[in-house]
mmCIF file with all atom_site columns, C-alpha atoms in Angstrom:
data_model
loop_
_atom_site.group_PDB
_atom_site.id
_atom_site.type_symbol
_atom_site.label_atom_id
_atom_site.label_alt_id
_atom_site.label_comp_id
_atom_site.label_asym_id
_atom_site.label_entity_id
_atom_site.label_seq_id
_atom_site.pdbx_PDB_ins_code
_atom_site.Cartn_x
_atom_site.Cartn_y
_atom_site.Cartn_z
_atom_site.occupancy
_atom_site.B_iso_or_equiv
_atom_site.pdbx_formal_charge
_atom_site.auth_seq_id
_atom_site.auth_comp_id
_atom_site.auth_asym_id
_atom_site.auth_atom_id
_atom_site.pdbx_PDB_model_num
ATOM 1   C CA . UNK A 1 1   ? 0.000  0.000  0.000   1.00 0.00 ? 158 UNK A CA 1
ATOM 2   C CA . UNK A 1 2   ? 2.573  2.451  1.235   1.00 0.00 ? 159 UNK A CA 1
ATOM 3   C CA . UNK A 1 3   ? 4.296  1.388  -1.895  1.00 0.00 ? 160 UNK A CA 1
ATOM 4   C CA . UNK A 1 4   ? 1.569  2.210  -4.227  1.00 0.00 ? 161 UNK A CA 1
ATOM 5   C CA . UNK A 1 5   ? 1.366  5.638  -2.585  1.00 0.00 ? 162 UNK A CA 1
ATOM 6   C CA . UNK A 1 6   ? 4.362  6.483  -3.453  1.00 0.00 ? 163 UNK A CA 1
ATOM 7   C CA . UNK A 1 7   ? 4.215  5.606  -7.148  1.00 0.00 ? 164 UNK A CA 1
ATOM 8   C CA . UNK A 1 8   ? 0.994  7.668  -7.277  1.00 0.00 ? 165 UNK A CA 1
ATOM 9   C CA . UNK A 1 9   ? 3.159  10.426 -6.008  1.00 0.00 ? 166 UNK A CA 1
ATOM 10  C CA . UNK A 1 10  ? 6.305  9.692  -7.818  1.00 0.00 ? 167 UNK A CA 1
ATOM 11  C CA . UNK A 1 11  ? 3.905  10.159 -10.841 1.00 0.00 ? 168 UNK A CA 1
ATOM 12  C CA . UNK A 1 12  ? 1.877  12.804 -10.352 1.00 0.00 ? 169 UNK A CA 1
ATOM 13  C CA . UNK A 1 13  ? 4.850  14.866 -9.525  1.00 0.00 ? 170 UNK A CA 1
ATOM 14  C CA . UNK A 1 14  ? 6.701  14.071 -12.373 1.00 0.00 ? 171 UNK A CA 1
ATOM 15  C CA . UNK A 1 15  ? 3.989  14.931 -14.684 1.00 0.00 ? 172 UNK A CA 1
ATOM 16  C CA . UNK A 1 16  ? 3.069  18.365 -12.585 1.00 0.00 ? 173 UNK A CA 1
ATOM 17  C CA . UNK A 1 17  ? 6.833  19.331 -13.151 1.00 0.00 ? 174 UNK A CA 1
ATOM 18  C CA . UNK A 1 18  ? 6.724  18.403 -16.542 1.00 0.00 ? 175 UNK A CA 1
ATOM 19  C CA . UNK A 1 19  ? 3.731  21.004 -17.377 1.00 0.00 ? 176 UNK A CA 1
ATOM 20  C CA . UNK A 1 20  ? 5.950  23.756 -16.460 1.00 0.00 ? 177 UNK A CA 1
ATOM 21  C CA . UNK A 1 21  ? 9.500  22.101 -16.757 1.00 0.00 ? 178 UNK A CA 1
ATOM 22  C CA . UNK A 1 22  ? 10.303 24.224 -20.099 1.00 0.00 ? 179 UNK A CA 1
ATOM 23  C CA . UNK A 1 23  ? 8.368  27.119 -19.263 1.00 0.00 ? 180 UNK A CA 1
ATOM 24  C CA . UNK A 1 24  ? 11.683 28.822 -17.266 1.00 0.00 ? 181 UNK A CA 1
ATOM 25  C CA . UNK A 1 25  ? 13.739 28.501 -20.314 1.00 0.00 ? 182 UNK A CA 1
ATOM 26  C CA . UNK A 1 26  ? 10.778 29.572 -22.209 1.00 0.00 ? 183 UNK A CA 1
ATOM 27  C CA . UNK A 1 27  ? 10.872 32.660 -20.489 1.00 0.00 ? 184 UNK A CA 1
ATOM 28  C CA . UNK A 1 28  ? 14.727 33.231 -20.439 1.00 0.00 ? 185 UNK A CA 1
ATOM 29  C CA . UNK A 1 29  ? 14.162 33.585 -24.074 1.00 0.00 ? 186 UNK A CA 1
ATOM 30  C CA . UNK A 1 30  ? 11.390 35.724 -24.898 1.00 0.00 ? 187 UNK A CA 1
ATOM 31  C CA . UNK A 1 31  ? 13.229 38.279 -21.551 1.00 0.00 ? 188 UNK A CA 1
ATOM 32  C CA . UNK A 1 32  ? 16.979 37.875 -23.411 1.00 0.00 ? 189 UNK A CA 1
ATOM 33  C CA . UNK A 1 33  ? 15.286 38.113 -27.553 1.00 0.00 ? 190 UNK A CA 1
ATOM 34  C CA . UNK A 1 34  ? 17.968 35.743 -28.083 1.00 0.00 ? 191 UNK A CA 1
ATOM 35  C CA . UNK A 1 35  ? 18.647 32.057 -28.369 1.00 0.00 ? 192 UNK A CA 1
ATOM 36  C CA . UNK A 1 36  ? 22.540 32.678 -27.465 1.00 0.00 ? 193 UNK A CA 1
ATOM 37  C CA . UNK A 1 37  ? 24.238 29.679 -25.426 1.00 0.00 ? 194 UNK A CA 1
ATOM 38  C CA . UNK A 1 38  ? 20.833 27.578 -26.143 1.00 0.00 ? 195 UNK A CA 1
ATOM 39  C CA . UNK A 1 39  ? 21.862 24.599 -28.489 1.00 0.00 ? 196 UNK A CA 1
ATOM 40  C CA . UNK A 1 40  ? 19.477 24.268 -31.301 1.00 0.00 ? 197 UNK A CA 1
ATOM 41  C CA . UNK A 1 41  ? 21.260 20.884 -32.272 1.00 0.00 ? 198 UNK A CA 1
ATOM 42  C CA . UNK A 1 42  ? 20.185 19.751 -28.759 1.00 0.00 ? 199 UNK A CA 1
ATOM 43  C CA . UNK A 1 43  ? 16.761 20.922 -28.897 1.00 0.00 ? 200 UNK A CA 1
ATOM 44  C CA . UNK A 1 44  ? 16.309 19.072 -31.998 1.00 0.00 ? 201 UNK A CA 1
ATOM 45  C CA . UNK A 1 45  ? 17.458 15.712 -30.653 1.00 0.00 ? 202 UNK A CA 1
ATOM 46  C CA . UNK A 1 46  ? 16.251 15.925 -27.739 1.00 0.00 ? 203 UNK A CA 1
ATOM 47  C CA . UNK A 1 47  ? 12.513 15.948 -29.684 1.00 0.00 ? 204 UNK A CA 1
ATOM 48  C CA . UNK A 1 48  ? 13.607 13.044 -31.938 1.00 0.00 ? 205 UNK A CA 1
ATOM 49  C CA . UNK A 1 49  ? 14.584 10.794 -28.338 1.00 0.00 ? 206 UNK A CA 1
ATOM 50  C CA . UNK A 1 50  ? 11.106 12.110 -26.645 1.00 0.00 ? 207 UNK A CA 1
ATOM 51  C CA . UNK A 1 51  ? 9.026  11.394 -29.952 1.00 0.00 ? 208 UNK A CA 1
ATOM 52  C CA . UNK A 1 52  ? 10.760 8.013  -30.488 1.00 0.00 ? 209 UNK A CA 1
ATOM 53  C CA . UNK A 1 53  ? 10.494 7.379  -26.579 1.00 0.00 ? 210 UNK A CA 1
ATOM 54  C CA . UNK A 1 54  ? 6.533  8.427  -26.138 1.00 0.00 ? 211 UNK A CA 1
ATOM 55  C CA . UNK A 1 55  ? 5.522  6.318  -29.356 1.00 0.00 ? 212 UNK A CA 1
ATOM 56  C CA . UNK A 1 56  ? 7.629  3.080  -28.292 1.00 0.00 ? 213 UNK A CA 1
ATOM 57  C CA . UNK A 1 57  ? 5.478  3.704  -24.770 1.00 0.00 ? 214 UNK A CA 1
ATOM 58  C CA . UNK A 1 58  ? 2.027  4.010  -26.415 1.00 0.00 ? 215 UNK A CA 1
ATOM 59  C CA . UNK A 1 59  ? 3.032  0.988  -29.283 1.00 0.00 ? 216 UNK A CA 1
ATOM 60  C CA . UNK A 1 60  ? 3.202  -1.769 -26.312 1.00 0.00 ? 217 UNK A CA 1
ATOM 61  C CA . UNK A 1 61  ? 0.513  -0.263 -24.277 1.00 0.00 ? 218 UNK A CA 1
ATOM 62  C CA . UNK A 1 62  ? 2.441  1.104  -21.420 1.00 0.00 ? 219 UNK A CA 1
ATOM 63  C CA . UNK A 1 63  ? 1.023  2.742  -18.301 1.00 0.00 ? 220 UNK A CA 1
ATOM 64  C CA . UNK A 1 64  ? -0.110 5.657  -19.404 1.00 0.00 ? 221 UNK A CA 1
ATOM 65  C CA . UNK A 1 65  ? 1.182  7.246  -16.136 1.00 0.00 ? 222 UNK A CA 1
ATOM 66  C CA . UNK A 1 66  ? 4.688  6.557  -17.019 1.00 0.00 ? 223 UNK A CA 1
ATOM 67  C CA . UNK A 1 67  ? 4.687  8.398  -20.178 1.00 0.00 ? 224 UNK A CA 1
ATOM 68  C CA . UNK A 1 68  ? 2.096  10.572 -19.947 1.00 0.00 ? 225 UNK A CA 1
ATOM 69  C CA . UNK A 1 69  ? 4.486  13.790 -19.791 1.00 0.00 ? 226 UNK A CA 1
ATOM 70  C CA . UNK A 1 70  ? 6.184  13.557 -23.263 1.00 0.00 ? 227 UNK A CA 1
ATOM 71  C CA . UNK A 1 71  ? 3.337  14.848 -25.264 1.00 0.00 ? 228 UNK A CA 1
ATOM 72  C CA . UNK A 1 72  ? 3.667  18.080 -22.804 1.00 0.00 ? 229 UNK A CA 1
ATOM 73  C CA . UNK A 1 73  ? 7.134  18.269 -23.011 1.00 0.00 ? 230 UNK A CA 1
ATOM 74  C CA . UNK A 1 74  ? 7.170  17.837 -27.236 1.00 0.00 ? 231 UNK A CA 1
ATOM 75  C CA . UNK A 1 75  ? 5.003  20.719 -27.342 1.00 0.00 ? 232 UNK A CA 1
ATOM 76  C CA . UNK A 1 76  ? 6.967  22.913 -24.860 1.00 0.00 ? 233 UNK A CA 1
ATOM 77  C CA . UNK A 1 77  ? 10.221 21.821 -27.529 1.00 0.00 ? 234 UNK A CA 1
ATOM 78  C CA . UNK A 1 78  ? 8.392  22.210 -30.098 1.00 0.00 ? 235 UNK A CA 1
ATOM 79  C CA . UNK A 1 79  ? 7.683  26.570 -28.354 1.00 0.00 ? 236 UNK A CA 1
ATOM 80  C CA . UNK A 1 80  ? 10.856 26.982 -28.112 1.00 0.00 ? 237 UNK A CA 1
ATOM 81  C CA . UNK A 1 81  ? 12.224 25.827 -31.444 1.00 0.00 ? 238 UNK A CA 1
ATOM 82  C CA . UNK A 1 82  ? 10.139 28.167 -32.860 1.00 0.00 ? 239 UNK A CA 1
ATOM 83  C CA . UNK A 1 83  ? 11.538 30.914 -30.324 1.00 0.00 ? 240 UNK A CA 1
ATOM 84  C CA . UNK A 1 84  ? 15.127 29.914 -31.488 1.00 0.00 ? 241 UNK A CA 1
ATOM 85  C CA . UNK A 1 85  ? 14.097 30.258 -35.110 1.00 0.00 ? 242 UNK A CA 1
ATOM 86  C CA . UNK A 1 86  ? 12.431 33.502 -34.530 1.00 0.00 ? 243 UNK A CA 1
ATOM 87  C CA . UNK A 1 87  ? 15.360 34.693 -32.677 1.00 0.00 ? 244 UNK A CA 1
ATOM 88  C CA . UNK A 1 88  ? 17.684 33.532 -35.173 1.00 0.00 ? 245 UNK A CA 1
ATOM 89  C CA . UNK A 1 89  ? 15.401 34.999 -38.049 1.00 0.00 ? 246 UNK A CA 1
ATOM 90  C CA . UNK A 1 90  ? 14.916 31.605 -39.902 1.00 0.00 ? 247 UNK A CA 1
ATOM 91  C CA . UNK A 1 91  ? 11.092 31.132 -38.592 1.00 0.00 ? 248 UNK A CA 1
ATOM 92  C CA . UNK A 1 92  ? 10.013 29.546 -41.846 1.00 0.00 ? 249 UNK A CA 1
ATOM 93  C CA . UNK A 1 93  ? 12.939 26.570 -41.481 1.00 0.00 ? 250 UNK A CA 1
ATOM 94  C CA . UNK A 1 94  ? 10.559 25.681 -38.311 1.00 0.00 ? 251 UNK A CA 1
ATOM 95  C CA . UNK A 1 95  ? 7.583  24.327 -40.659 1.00 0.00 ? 252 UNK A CA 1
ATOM 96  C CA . UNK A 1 96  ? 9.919  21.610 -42.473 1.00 0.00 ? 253 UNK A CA 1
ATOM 97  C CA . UNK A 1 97  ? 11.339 20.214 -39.066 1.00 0.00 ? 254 UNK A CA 1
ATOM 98  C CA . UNK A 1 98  ? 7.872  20.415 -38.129 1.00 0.00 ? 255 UNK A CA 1
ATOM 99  C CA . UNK A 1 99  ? 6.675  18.487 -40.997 1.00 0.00 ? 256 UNK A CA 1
ATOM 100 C CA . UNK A 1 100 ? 9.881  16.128 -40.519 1.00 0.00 ? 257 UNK A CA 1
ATOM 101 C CA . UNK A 1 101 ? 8.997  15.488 -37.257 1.00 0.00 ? 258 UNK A CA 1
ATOM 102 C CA . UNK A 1 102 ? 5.188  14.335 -38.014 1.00 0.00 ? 259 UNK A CA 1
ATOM 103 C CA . UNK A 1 103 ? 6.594  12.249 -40.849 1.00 0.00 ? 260 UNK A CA 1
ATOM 104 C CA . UNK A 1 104 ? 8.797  10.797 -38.931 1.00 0.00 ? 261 UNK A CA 1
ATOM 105 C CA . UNK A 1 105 ? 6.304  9.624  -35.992 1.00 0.00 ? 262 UNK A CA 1
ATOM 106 C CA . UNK A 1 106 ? 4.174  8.113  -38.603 1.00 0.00 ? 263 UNK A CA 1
ATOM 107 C CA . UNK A 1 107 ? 6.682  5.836  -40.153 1.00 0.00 ? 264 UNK A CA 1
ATOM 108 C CA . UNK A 1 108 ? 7.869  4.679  -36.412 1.00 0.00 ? 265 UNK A CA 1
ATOM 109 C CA . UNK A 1 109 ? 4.930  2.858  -36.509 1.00 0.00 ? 266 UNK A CA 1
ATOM 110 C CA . UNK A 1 110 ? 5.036  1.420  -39.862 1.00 0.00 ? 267 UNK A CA 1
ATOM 111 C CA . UNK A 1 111 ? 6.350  -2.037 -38.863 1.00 0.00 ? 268 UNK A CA 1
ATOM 112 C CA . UNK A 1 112 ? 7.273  -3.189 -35.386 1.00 0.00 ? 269 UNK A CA 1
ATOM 113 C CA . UNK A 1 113 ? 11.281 -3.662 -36.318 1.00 0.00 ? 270 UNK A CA 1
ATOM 114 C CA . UNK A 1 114 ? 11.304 -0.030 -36.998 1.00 0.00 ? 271 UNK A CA 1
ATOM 115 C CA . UNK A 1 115 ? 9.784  0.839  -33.172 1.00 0.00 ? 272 UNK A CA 1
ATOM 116 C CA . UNK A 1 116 ? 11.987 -1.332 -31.308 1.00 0.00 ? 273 UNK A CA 1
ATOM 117 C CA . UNK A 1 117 ? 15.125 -0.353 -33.525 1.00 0.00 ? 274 UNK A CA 1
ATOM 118 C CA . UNK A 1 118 ? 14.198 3.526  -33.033 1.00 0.00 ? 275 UNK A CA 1
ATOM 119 C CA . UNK A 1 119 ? 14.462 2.639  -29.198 1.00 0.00 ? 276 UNK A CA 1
ATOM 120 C CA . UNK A 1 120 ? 17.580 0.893  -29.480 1.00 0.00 ? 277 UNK A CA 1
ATOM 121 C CA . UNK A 1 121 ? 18.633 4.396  -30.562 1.00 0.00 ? 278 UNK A CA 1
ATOM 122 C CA . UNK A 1 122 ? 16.985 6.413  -28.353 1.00 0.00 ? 279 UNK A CA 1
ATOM 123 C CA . UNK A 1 123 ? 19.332 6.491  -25.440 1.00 0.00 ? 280 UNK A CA 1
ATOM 124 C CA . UNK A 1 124 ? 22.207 7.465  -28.046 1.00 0.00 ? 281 UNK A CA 1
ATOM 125 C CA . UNK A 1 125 ? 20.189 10.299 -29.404 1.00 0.00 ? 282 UNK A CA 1
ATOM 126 C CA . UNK A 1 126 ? 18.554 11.575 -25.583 1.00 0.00 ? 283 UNK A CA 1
ATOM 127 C CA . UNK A 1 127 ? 22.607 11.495 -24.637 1.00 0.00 ? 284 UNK A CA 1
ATOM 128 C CA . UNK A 1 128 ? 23.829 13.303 -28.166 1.00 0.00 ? 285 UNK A CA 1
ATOM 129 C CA . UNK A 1 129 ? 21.297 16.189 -27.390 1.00 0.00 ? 286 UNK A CA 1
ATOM 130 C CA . UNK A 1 130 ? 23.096 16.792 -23.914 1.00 0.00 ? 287 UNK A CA 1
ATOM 131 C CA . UNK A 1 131 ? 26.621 17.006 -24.930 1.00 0.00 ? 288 UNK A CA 1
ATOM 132 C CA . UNK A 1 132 ? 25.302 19.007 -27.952 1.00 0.00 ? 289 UNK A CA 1
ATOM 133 C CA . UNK A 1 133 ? 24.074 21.432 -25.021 1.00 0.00 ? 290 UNK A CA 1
ATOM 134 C CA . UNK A 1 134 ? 28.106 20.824 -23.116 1.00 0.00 ? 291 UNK A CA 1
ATOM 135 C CA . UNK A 1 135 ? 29.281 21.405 -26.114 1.00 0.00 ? 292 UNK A CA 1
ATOM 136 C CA . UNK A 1 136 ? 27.376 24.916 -26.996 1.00 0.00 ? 293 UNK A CA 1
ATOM 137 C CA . UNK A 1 137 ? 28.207 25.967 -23.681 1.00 0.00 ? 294 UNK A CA 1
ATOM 138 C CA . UNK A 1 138 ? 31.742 25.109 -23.670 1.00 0.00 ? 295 UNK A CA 1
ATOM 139 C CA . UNK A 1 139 ? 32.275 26.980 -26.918 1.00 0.00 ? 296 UNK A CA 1
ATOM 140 C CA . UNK A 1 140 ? 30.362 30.029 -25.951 1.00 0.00 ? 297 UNK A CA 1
ATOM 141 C CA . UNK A 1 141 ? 31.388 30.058 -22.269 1.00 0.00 ? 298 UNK A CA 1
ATOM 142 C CA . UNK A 1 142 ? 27.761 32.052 -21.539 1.00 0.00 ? 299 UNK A CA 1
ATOM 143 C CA . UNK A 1 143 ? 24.861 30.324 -20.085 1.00 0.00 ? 300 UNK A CA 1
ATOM 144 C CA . UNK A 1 144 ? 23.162 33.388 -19.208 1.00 0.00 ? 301 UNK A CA 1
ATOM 145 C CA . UNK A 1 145 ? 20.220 32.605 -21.633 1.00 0.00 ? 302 UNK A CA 1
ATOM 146 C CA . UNK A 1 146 ? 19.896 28.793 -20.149 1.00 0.00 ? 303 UNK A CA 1
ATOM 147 C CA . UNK A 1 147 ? 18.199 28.446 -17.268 1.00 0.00 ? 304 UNK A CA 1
ATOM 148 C CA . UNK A 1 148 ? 19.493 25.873 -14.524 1.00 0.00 ? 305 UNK A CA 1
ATOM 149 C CA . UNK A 1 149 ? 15.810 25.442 -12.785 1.00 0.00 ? 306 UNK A CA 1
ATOM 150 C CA . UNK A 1 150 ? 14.636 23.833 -15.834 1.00 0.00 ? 307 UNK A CA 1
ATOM 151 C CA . UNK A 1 151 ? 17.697 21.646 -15.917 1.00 0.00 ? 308 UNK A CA 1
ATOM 152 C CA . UNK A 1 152 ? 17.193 20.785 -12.255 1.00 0.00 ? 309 UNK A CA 1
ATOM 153 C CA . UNK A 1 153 ? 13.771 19.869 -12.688 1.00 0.00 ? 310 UNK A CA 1
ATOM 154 C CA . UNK A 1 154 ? 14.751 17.841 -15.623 1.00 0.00 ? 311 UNK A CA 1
ATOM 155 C CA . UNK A 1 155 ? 16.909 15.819 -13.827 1.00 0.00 ? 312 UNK A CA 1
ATOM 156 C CA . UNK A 1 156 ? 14.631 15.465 -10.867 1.00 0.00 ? 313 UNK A CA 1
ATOM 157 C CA . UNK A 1 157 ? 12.070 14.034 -13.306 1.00 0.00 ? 314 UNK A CA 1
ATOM 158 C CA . UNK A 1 158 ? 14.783 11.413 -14.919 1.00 0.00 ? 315 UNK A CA 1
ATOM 159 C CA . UNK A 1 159 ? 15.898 10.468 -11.208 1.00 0.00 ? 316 UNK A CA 1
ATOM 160 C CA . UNK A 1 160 ? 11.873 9.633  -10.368 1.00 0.00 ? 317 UNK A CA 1
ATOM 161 C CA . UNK A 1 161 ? 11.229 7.888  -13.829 1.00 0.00 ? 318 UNK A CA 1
ATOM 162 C CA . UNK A 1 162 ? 14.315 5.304  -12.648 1.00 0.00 ? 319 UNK A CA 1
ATOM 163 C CA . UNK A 1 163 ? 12.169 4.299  -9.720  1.00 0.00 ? 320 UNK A CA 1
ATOM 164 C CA . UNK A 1 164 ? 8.526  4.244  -10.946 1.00 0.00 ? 321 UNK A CA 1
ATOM 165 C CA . UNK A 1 165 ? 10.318 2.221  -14.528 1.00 0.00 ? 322 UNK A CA 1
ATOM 166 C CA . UNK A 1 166 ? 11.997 -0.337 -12.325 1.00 0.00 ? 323 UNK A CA 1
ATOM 167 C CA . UNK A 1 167 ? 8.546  -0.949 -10.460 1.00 0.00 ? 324 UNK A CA 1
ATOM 168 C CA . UNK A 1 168 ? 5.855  -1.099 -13.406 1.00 0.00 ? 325 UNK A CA 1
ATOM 169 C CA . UNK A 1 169 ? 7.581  -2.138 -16.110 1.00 0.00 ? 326 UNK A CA 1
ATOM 170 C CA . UNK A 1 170 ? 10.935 -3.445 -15.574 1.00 0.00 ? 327 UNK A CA 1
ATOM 171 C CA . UNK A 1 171 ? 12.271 -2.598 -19.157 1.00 0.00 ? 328 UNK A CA 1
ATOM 172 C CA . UNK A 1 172 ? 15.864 -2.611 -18.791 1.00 0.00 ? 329 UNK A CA 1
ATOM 173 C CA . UNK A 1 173 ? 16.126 -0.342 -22.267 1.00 0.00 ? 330 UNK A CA 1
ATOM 174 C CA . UNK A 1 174 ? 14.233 2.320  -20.372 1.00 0.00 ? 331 UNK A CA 1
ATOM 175 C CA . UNK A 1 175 ? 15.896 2.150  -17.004 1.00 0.00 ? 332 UNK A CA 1
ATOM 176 C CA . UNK A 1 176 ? 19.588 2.246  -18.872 1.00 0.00 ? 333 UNK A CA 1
ATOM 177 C CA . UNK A 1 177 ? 18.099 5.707  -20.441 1.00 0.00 ? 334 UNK A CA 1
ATOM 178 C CA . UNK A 1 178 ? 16.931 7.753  -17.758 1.00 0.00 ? 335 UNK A CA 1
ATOM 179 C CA . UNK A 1 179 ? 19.970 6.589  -16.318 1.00 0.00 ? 336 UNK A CA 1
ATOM 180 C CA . UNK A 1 180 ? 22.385 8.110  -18.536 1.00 0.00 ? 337 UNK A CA 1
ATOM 181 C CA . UNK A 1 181 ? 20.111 11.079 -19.195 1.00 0.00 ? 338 UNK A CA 1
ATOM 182 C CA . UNK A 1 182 ? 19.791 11.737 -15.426 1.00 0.00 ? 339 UNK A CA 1
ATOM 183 C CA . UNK A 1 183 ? 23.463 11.512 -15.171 1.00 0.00 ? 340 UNK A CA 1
ATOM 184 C CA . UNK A 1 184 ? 23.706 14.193 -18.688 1.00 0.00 ? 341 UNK A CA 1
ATOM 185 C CA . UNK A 1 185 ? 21.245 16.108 -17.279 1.00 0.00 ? 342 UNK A CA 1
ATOM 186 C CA . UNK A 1 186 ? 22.912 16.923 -13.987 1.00 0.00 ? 343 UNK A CA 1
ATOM 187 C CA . UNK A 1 187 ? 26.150 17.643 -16.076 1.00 0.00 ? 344 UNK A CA 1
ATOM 188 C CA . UNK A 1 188 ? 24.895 19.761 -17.617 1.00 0.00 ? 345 UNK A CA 1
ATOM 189 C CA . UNK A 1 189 ? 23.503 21.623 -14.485 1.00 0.00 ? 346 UNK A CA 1
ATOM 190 C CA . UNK A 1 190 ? 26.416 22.046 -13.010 1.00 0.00 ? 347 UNK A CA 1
ATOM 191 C CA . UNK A 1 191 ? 27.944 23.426 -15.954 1.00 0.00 ? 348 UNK A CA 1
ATOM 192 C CA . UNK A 1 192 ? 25.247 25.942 -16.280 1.00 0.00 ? 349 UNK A CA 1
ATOM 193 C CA . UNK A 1 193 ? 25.407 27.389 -12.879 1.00 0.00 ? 350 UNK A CA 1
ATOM 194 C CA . UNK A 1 194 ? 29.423 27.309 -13.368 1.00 0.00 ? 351 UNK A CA 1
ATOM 195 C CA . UNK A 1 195 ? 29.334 29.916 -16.048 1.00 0.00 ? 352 UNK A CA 1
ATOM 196 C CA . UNK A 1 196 ? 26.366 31.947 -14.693 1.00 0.00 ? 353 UNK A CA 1
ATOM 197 C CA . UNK A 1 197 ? 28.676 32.237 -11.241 1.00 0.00 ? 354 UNK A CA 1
ATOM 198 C CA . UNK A 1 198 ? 31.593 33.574 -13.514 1.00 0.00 ? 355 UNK A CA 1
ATOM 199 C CA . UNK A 1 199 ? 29.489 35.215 -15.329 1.00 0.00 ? 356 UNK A CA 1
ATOM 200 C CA . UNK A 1 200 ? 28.150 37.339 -12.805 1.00 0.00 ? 357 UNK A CA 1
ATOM 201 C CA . UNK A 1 201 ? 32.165 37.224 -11.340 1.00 0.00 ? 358 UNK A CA 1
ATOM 202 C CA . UNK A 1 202 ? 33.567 39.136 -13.881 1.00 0.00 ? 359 UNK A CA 1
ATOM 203 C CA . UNK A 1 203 ? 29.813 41.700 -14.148 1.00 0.00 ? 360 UNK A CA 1
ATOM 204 C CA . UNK A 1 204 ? 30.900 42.840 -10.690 1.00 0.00 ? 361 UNK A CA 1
ATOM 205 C CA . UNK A 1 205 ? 34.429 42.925 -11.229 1.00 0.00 ? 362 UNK A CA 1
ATOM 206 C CA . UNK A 1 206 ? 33.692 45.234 -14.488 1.00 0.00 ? 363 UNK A CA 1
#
């Protein structure tokens, strides 16, 4: 019982997060008018892992519970790729990856080899959009338009889906992801809040 409790919790929390996980960075954007140290490589994969991830969920009839975030966090991804765009004054590239991405979900369906292969993937591509993310900051050495509290709620979300995955469905594909990507995600954190300390370091020192 006690158990069951705090599933239902584990849940429900993730999926409250979720609803505003993207809406910080959201923000950071539309306050800054500029997608600078925000990694539209990363952005991009990380919709390809959460599209691939959500449809290999819904294909063997998963607990709708344990999934039922992704749509909210596509469409958050999906807000600010069009910010980025915007931003970057290339809003009309957003319809093709748009219409990629629909394409794409479609034909994940197609046959069942297709599905499980995608999934195969998926931790490779979830973990490609992180250091995509490293690697933007590295370069530009400015996180000032990233914001770490929706990082930090990202990897709170990862850490929970380890615990309610290992106790509903046991899939061993899933667990090894949110593994990694909890691990990314905190990387990346850290990084974040590393070059927004200096960052404000050498404001004061100016």
């Amino acid at each position: 019982m006690q158990s069951d409790t705090l599933l239902h919790v584990a849940n429900f929390s993730t999926l409250f997060i979720c609803m505003v996980l993207k809406f910080p960075q959201i923000f950071v954007l539309i306050r800054a008018k500029t997608s600078s140290g925000v990694s539209l490589n990363s952005l991009l994969l990380e919709l390809v892992g959460f599209i691939v991830f959500v449809t290999y969920q819904m294909y063997y009839d998963y607990p709708p519970p344990t999934y039922l975030e992704y749509p909210i966090l596509i469409a958050q991804d999906f807000i600010l790729l069009l910010l980025i765009f915007h931003y970057d004054g290339h809003l009309g590239q957003s319809l093709i990856y748009i219409l990629l991405f629909v394409g794409g979900w479609r034909l994940l369906t197609v046959e069942k080899w297709i599905i499980d292969s995608a999934m195969s993937l998926c931790t490779f591509i979830s973990a490609a959009s992180k250091f995509a993310q490293l690697q933007c900051l590295w370069r530009s050495k400015d996180a000032g338009q990233v914001s770490a509290i929706t990082w930090a709620m990202a990897s709170y979300t990862c850490l929970v889906r380890i615990y309610t995955t290992a106790v509903t469905t046991g899939d061993t594909q899933v667990l090894v992801r949110f593994f990694v990507i909890t691990l990314l995600n905190l990387w990346v954190l850290l990084t974040v809040i590393y070059y927004q300390r200096r960052g404000r370091k050498s404001e004061k020192e100016d």
